[in-house]
Tab-separated table of C-alpha atoms and ligand atoms in Angstrom:
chain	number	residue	atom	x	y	z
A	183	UNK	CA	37.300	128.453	98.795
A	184	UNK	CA	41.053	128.861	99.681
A	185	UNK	CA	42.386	127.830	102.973
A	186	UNK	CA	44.900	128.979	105.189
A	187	UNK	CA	48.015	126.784	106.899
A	188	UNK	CA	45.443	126.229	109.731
A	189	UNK	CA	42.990	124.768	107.729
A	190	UNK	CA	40.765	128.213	107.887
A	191	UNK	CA	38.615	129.789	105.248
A	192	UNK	CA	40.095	132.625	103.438
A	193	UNK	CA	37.512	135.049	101.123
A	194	UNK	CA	39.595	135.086	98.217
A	195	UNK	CA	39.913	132.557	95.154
A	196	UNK	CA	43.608	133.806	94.141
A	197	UNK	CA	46.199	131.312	95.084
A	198	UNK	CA	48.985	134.000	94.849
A	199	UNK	CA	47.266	136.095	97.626
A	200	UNK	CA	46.424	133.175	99.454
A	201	UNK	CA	50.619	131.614	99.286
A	202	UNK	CA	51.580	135.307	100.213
A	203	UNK	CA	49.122	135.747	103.360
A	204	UNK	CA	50.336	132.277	104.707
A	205	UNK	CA	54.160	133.466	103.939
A	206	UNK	CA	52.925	136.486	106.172
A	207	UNK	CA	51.848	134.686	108.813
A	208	UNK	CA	54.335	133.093	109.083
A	209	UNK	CA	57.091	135.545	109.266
A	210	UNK	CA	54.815	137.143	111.968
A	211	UNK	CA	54.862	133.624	114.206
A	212	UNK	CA	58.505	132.821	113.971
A	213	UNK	CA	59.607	136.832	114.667
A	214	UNK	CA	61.481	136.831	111.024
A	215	UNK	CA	61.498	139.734	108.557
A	216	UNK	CA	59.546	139.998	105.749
A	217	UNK	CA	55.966	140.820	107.122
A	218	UNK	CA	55.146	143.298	105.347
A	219	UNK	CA	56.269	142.793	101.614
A	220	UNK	CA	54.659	139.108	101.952
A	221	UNK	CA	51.410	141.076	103.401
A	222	UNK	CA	51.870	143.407	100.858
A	223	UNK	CA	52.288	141.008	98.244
A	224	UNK	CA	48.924	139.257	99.231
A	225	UNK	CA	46.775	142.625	98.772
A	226	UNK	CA	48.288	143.419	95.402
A	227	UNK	CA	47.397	140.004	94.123
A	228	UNK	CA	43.849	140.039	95.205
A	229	UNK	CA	42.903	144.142	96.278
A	230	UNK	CA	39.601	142.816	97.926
A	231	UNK	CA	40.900	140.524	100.145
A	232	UNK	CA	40.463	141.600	103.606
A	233	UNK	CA	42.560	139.515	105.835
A	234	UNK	CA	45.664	140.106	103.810
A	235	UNK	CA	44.871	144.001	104.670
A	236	UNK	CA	44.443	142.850	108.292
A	237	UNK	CA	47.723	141.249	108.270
A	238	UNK	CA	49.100	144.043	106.665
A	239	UNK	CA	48.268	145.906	109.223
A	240	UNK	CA	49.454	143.576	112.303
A	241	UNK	CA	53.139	143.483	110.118
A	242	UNK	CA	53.094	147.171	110.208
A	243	UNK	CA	52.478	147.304	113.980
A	244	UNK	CA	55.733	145.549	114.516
A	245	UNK	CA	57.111	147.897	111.933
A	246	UNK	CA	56.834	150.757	114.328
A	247	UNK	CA	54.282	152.215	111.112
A	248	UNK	CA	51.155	152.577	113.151
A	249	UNK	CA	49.969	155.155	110.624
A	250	UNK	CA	50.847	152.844	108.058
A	251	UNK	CA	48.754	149.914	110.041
A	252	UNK	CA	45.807	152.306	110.609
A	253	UNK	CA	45.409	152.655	106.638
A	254	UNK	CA	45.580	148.943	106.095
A	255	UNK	CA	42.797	148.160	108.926
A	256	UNK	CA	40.872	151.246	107.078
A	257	UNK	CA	41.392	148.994	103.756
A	258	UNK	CA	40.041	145.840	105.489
A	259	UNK	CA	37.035	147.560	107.044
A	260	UNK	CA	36.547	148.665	103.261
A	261	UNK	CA	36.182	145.135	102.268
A	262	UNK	CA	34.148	143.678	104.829
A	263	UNK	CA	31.735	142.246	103.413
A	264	UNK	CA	30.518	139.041	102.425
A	265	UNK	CA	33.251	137.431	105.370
A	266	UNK	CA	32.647	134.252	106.839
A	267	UNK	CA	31.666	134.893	110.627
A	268	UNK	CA	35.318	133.897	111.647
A	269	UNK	CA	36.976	136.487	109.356
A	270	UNK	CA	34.459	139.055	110.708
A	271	UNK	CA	35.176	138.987	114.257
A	272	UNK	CA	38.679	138.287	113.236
A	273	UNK	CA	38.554	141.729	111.721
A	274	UNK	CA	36.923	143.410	114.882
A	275	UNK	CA	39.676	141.873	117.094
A	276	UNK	CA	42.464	144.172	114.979
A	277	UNK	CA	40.184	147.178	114.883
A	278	UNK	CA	40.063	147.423	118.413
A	279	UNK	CA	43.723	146.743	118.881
A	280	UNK	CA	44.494	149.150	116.214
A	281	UNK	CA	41.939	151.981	118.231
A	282	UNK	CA	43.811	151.568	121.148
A	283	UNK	CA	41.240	149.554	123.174
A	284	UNK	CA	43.315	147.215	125.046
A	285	UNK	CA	41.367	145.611	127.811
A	286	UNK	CA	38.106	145.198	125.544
A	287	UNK	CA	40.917	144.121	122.723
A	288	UNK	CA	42.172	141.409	125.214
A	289	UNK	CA	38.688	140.244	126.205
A	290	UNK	CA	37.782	139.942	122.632
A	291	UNK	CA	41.271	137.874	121.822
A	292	UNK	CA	39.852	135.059	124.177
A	293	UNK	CA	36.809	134.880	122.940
A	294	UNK	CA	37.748	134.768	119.369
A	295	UNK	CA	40.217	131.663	120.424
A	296	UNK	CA	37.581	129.787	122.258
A	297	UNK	CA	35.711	129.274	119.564
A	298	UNK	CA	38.842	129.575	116.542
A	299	UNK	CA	41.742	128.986	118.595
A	300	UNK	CA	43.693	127.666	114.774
A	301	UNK	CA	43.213	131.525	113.935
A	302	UNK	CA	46.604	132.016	115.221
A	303	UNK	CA	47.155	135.942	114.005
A	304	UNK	CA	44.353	136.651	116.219
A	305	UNK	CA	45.583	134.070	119.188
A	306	UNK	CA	49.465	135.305	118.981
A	307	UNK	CA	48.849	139.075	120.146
A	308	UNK	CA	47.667	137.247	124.230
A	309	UNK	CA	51.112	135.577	123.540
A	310	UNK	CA	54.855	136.261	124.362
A	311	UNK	CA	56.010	138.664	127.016
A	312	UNK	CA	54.759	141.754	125.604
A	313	UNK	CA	51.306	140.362	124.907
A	314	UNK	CA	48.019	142.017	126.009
A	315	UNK	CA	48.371	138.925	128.937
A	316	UNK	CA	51.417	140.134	129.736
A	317	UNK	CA	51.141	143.701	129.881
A	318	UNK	CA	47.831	143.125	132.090
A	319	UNK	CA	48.989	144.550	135.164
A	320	UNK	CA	47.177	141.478	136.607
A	321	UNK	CA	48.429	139.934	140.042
A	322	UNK	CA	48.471	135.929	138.753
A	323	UNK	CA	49.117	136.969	135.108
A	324	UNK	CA	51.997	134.685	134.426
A	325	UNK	CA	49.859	131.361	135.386
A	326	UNK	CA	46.508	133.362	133.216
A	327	UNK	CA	49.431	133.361	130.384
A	328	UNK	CA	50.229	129.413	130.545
A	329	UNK	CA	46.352	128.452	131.198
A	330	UNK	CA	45.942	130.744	127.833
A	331	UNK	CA	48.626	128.703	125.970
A	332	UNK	CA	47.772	125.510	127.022
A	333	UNK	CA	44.083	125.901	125.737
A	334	UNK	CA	45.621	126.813	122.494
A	335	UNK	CA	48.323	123.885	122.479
A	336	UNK	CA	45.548	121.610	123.332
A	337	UNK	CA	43.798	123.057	119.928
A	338	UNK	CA	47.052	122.775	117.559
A	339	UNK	CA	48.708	120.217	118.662
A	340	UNK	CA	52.741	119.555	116.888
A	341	UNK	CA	52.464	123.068	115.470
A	342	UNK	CA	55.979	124.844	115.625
A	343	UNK	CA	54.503	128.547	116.643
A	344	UNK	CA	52.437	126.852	119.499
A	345	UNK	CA	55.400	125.079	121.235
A	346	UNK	CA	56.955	127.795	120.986
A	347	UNK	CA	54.833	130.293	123.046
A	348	UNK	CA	53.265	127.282	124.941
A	349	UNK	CA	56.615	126.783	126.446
A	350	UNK	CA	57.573	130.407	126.899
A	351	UNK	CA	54.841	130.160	129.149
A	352	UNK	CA	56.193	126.783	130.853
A	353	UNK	CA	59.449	128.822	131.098
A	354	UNK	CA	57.966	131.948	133.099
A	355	UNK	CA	56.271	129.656	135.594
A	356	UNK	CA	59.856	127.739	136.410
A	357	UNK	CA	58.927	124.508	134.640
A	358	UNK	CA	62.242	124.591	132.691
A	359	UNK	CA	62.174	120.666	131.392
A	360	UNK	CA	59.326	121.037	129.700
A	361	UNK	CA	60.003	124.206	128.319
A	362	UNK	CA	63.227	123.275	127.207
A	363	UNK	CA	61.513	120.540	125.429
A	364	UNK	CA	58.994	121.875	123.686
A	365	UNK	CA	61.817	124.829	122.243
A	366	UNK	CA	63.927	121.333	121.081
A	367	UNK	CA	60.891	120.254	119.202
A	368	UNK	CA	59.955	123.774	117.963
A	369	UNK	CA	63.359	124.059	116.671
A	370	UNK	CA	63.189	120.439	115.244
A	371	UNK	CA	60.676	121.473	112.595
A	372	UNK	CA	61.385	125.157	111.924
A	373	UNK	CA	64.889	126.336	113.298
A	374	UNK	CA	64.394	129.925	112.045
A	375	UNK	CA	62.091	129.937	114.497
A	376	UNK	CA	63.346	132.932	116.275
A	377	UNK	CA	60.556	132.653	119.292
A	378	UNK	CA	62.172	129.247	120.088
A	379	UNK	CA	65.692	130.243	119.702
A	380	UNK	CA	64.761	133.110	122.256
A	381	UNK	CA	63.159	131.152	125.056
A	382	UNK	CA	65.752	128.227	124.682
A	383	UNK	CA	68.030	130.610	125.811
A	384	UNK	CA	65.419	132.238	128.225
A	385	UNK	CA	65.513	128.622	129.845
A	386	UNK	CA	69.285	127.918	129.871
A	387	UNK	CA	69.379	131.366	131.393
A	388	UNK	CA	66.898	130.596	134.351
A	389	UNK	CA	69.014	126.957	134.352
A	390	UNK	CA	72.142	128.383	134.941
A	391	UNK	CA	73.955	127.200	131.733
A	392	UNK	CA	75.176	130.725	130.811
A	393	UNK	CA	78.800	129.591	129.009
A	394	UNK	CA	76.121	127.104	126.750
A	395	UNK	CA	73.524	129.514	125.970
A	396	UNK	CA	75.913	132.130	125.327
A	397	UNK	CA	77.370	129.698	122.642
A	398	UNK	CA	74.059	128.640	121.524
A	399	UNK	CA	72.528	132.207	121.027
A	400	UNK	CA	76.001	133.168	118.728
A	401	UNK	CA	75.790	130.123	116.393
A	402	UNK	CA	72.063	130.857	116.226
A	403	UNK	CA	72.044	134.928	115.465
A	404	UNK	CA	74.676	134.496	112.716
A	405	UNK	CA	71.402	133.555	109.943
A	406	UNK	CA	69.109	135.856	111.315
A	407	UNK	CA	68.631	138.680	109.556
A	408	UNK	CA	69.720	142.208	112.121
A	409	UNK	CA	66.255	143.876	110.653
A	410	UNK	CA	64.066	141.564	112.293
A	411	UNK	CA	62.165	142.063	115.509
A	412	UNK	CA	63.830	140.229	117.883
A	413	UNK	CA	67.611	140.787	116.503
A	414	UNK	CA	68.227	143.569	118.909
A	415	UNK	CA	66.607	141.462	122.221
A	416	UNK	CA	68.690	137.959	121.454
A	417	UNK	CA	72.081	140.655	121.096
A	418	UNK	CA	70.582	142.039	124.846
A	419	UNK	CA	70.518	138.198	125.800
A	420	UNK	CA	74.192	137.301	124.261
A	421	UNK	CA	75.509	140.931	126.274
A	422	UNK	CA	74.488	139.959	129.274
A	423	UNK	CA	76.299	136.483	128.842
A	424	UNK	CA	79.329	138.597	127.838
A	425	UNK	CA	79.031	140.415	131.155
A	426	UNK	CA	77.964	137.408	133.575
A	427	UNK	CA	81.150	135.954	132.123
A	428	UNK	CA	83.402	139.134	132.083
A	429	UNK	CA	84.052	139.481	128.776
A	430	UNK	CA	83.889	142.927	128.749
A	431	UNK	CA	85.054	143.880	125.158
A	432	UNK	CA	82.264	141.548	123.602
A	433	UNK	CA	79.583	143.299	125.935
A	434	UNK	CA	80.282	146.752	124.832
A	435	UNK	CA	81.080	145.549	121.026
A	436	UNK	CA	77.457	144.172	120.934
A	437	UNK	CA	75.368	146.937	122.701
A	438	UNK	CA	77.201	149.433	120.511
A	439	UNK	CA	76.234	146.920	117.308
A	440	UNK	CA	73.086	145.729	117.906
A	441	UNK	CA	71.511	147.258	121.191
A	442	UNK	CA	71.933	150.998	121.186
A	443	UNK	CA	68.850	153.179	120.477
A	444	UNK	CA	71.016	154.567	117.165
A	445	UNK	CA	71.938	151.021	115.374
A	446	UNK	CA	68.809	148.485	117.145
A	447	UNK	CA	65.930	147.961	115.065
A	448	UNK	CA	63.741	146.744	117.651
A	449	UNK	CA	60.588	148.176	118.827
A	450	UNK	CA	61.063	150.863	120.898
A	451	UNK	CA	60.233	149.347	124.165
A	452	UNK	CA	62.999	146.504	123.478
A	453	UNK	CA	65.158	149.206	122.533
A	454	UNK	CA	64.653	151.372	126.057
A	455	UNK	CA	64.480	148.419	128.315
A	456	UNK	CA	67.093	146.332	126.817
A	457	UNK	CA	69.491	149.077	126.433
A	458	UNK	CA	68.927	150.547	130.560
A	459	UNK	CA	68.655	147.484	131.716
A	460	UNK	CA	72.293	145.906	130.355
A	461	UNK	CA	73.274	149.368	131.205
A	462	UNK	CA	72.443	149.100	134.645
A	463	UNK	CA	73.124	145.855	135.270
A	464	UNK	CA	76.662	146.758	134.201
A	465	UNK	CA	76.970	149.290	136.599
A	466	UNK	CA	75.846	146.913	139.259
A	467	UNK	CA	78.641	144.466	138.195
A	468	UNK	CA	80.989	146.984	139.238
A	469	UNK	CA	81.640	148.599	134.999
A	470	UNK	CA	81.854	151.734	134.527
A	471	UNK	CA	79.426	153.311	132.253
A	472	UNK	CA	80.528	156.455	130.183
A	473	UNK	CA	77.233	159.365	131.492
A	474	UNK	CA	76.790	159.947	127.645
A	475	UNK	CA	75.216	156.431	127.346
A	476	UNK	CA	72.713	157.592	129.983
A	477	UNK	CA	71.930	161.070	128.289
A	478	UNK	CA	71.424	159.239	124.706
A	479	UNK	CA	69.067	156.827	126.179
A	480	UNK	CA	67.172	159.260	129.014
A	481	UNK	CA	66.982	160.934	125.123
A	482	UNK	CA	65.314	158.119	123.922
A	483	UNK	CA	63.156	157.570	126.328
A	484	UNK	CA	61.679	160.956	126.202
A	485	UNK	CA	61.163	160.817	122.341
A	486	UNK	CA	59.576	157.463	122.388
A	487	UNK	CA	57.558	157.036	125.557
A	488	UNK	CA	56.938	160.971	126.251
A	489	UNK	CA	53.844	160.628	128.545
A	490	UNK	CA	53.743	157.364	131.432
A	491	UNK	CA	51.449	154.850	130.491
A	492	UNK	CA	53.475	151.415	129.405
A	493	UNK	CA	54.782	150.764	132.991
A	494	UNK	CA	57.220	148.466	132.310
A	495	UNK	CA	58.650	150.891	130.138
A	496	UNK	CA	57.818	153.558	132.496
A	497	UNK	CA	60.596	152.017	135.205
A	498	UNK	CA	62.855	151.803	132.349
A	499	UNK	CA	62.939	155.065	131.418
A	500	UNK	CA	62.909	157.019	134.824
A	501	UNK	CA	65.801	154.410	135.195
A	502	UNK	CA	67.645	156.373	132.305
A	503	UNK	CA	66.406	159.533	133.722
A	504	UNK	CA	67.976	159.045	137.305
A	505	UNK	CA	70.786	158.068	135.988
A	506	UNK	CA	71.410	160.925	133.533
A	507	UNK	CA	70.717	163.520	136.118
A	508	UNK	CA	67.225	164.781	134.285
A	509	UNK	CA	65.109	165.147	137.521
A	510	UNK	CA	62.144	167.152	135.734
A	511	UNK	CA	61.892	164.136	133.260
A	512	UNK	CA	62.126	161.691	135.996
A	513	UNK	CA	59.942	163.799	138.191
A	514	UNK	CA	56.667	162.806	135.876
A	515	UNK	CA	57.333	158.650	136.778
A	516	UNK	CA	57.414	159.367	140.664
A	517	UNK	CA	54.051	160.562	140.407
A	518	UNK	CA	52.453	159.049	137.085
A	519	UNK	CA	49.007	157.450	138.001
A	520	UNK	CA	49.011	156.621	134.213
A	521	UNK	CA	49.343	152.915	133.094
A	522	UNK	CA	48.765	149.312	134.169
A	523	UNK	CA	51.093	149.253	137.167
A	524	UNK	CA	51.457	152.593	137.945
A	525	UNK	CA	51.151	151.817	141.569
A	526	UNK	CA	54.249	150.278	141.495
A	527	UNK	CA	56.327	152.521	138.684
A	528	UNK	CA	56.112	155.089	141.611
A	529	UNK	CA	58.343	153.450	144.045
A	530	UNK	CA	60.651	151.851	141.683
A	531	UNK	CA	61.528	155.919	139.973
A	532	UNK	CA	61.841	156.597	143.418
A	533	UNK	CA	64.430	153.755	144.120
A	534	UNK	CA	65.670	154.552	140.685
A	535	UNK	CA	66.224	158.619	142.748
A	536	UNK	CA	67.572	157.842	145.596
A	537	UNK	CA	70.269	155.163	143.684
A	538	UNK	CA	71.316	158.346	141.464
A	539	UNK	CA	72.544	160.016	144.625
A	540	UNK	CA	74.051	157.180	146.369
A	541	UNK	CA	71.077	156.599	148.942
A	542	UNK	CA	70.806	153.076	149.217
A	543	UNK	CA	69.144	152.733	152.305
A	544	UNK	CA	66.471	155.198	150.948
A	545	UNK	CA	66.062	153.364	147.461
A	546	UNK	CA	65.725	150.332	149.598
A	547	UNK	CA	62.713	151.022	151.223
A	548	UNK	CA	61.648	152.041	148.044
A	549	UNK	CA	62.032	149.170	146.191
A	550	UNK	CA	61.276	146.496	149.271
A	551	UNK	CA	57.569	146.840	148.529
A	552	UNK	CA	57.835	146.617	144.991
A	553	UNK	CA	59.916	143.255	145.418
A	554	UNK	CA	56.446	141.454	146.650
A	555	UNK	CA	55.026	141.579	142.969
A	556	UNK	CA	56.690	143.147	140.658
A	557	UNK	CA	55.427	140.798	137.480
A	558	UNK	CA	52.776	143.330	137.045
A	559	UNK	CA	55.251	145.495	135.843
A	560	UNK	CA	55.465	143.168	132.804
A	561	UNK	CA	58.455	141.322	131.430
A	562	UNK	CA	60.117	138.314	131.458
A	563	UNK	CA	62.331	137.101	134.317
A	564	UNK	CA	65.049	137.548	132.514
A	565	UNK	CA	64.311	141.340	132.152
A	566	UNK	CA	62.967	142.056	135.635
A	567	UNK	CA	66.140	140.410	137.206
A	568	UNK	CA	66.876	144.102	136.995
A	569	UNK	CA	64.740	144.560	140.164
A	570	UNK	CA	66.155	141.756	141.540
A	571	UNK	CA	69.554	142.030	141.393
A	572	UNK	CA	69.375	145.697	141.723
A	573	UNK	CA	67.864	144.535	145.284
A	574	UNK	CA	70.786	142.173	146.456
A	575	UNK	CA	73.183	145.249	145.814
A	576	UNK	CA	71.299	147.546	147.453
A	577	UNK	CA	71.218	145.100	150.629
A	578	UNK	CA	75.112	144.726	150.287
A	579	UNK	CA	75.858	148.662	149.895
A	580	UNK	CA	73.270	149.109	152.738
A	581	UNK	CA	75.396	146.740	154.981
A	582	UNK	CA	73.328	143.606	154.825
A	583	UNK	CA	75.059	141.140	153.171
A	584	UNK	CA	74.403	138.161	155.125
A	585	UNK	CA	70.389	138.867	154.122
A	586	UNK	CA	71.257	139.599	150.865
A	587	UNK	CA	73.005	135.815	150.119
A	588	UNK	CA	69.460	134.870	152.320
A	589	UNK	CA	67.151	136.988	149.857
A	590	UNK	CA	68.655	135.254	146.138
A	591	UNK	CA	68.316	131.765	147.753
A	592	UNK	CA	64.459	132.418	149.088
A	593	UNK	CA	64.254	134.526	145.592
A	594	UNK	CA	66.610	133.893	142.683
A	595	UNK	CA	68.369	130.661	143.579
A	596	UNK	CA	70.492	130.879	140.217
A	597	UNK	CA	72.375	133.966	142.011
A	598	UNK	CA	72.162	132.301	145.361
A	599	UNK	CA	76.222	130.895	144.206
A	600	UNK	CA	77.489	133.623	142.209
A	601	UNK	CA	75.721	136.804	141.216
A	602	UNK	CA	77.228	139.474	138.898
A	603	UNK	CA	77.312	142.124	141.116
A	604	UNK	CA	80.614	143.304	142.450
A	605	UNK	CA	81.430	142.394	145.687
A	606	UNK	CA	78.622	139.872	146.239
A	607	UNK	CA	80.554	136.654	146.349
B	174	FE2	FE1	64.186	137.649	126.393
């Protein structure tokens, strides 16, 4: 029998399928294109071999082809038998994904890793920041992500995939030297690791080295190819460099490149929360932003996420909404008692309302609440320093600056010095 990269059984006895699925794999793990013609390439050498249908499937998921991913799982199911016991419940773990199933999905995720934690197709979708860990809703989920990562670093050891998401993980908890480390030695043995190259600059962000990781993330995005999934997220990352460092001219040159919902080939929820949030925080750093960027992405929103249910996209898109004057849209987020955090998407539309019109002491007892927790709204720290720094201006329009410079010391010490909002320092 035919293993994998991982040392894992595969049912099939065709070395091209076998090559192709690893190929696969690993264009999955590092974030690189190709998926889905290596996937592809797998099932046309051997027909009958399940996994590569499986992995078809997960490559079409990032694809934005969930029809397309529901005929490959079909396919699988179709070939089911005579699986090892691994393959079989690796199997089950994509059908529920692929139904829809989340919670039993991310239930069925650990238990699959505790006893195959090298079956990393099955242990990457609890990883990275828009995992079924990190889309929990869960108060503590952050620390539930790094206990999940260091069980599976523990398990593979100098792998460049694990130290990758092992020190995302580091990174979101605030243990930067470790993180940064384990990116260095990610990088080390596969620099197109694009996972790595993301959360290095996540940590020189939360380190305060914005002029190197600006640098860093330019040299780094010139080889990666614009079609893959995280091109449009790293351009969010390098923008908001641009704008920390008021260079203007790059910040729109980018967005209009690589972020905006017309050019970005991201998923959509990297396209709707990249794109508002740069947006916003522009605003906040005292830009002006032409209304037709609003309308195109309140636009957006509505086409992609029509119904509330993905609450961390849910604050992203009443944030679009407020801001391009569609009150009936945003009207459905400051009641939604859809989705994970819905509890707290309610307040934050309702900040997002009373910002719209100016009302900052309203939108600040909106938010205030919000402020105690808002990690259950999903994201990276990074992404929700939209909530934060959204917060410090409100306190400064409201009239409280000396709290304000008190609230990013107690909260976000890398703005307690400088913050890019106007008027803050
Ligand atoms: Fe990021």
């Amino acid at each position: 029998m035919l293993t994998d990269r991982f040392g894992l059984t595969l049912t099939t006895s065709l070395p091209d399928a076998r090559d192709a699925y690893v190929k696969g794999i690993d264009h999955i793990l590092a974030a690189t294109f190709g998926a889905s013609v290596a996937f592809s390439a797998a099932v046309a050498a051997d027909p009958g071999f399940a996994l590569g249908h499986v992995g078809l499937a997960r490559a079409r998921m990032y694809d934005g082809d969930m029809p397309g991913a529901q005929k490959a799982i079909a396919s699988a199911r179709s070939f089911a038998s005579g699986l090892t016991e691994r393959e079989e419940s690796h199997l089950a773990v994509f059908d529920l994904l692929l139904q829809g199933r989340v919670s039993e999905a991310r239930g069925a995720v650990q238990e699959h890793t505790a006893n195959h934690p090298r079956d990393v197709l099955v242990a990457q979708i609890c990883t990275n920041i828009f995992g079924l860990i990190g889309m929990s809703g869960e108060p503590g989920r952050e620390s539930t992500q790094l206990a999940y990562t260091t069980k599976l670093f523990d398990a593979l050891g100098a792998d460049w995939w694990i130290m990758s998401v092992h020190g995302q993980a580091l990174c979101e908890v605030g243990r930067l030297d470790e993180a940064m480390s384990m990116m260095d030695r990610s990088l080390a043995l596969n620099n197109a690791n694009a996972n790595a190259s993301h959360f290095k600059a996540h940590t020189l962000y939360e380190q305060g080295s914005g002029e190197a990781g600006r640098a860093y993330l330019a040299d780094w995005i010139s080889d990666y190819d614009t079609r893959s999934l995280l091109h449009g997220h790293l351009s969010w990352h390098r923008a908001l460099w641009a704008l920390e460092q008021e260079d203007e001219a790059e910040l729109w040159a980018i967005y209009d490149g690589a972020i905006a919902p017309t050019v970005s080939y991201s998923l959509p929820i990297n396209v709707l929360t990249d794109a508002a949030a740069l947006l916003y925080r522009s605003e906040i750093a005292g830009l002006k932003v032409p209304p037709e960027r609003w309308r195109d992405l309140s636009e957006y929103a509505s086409q992609f996420f029509p119904n509330p249910g993905m609450s961390f996209a849910d604050i992203h898109s009443a944030l679009a909404h407020a801001m391009a004057g569609d009150g009936e849209r945003l009207a459905v987020l400051t009641e939604t008692q859809s989705g994970f955090a819905a509890d707290l998407v309610r307040p934050v539309a309702q900040a997002w309302r009373a910002i719209a019109r100016q009302d900052w002491t309203a939108a600040l007892q909106h938010l205030t609440p919000v402020m105690a927790d808002h990690a259950r709204l999903g994201g990276s720290r990074a992404q929700r320093d939209l909530l934060e720094l959204t917060y410090l201006n409100l306190l400064l329009r409201s009239g409280h600056a000396p709290e304000a410079h008190r609230t990013a010391i107690a909260r976000r010490p890398i703005f307690s010095q400088s913050a890019p909002i106007a008027g803050f320092a």
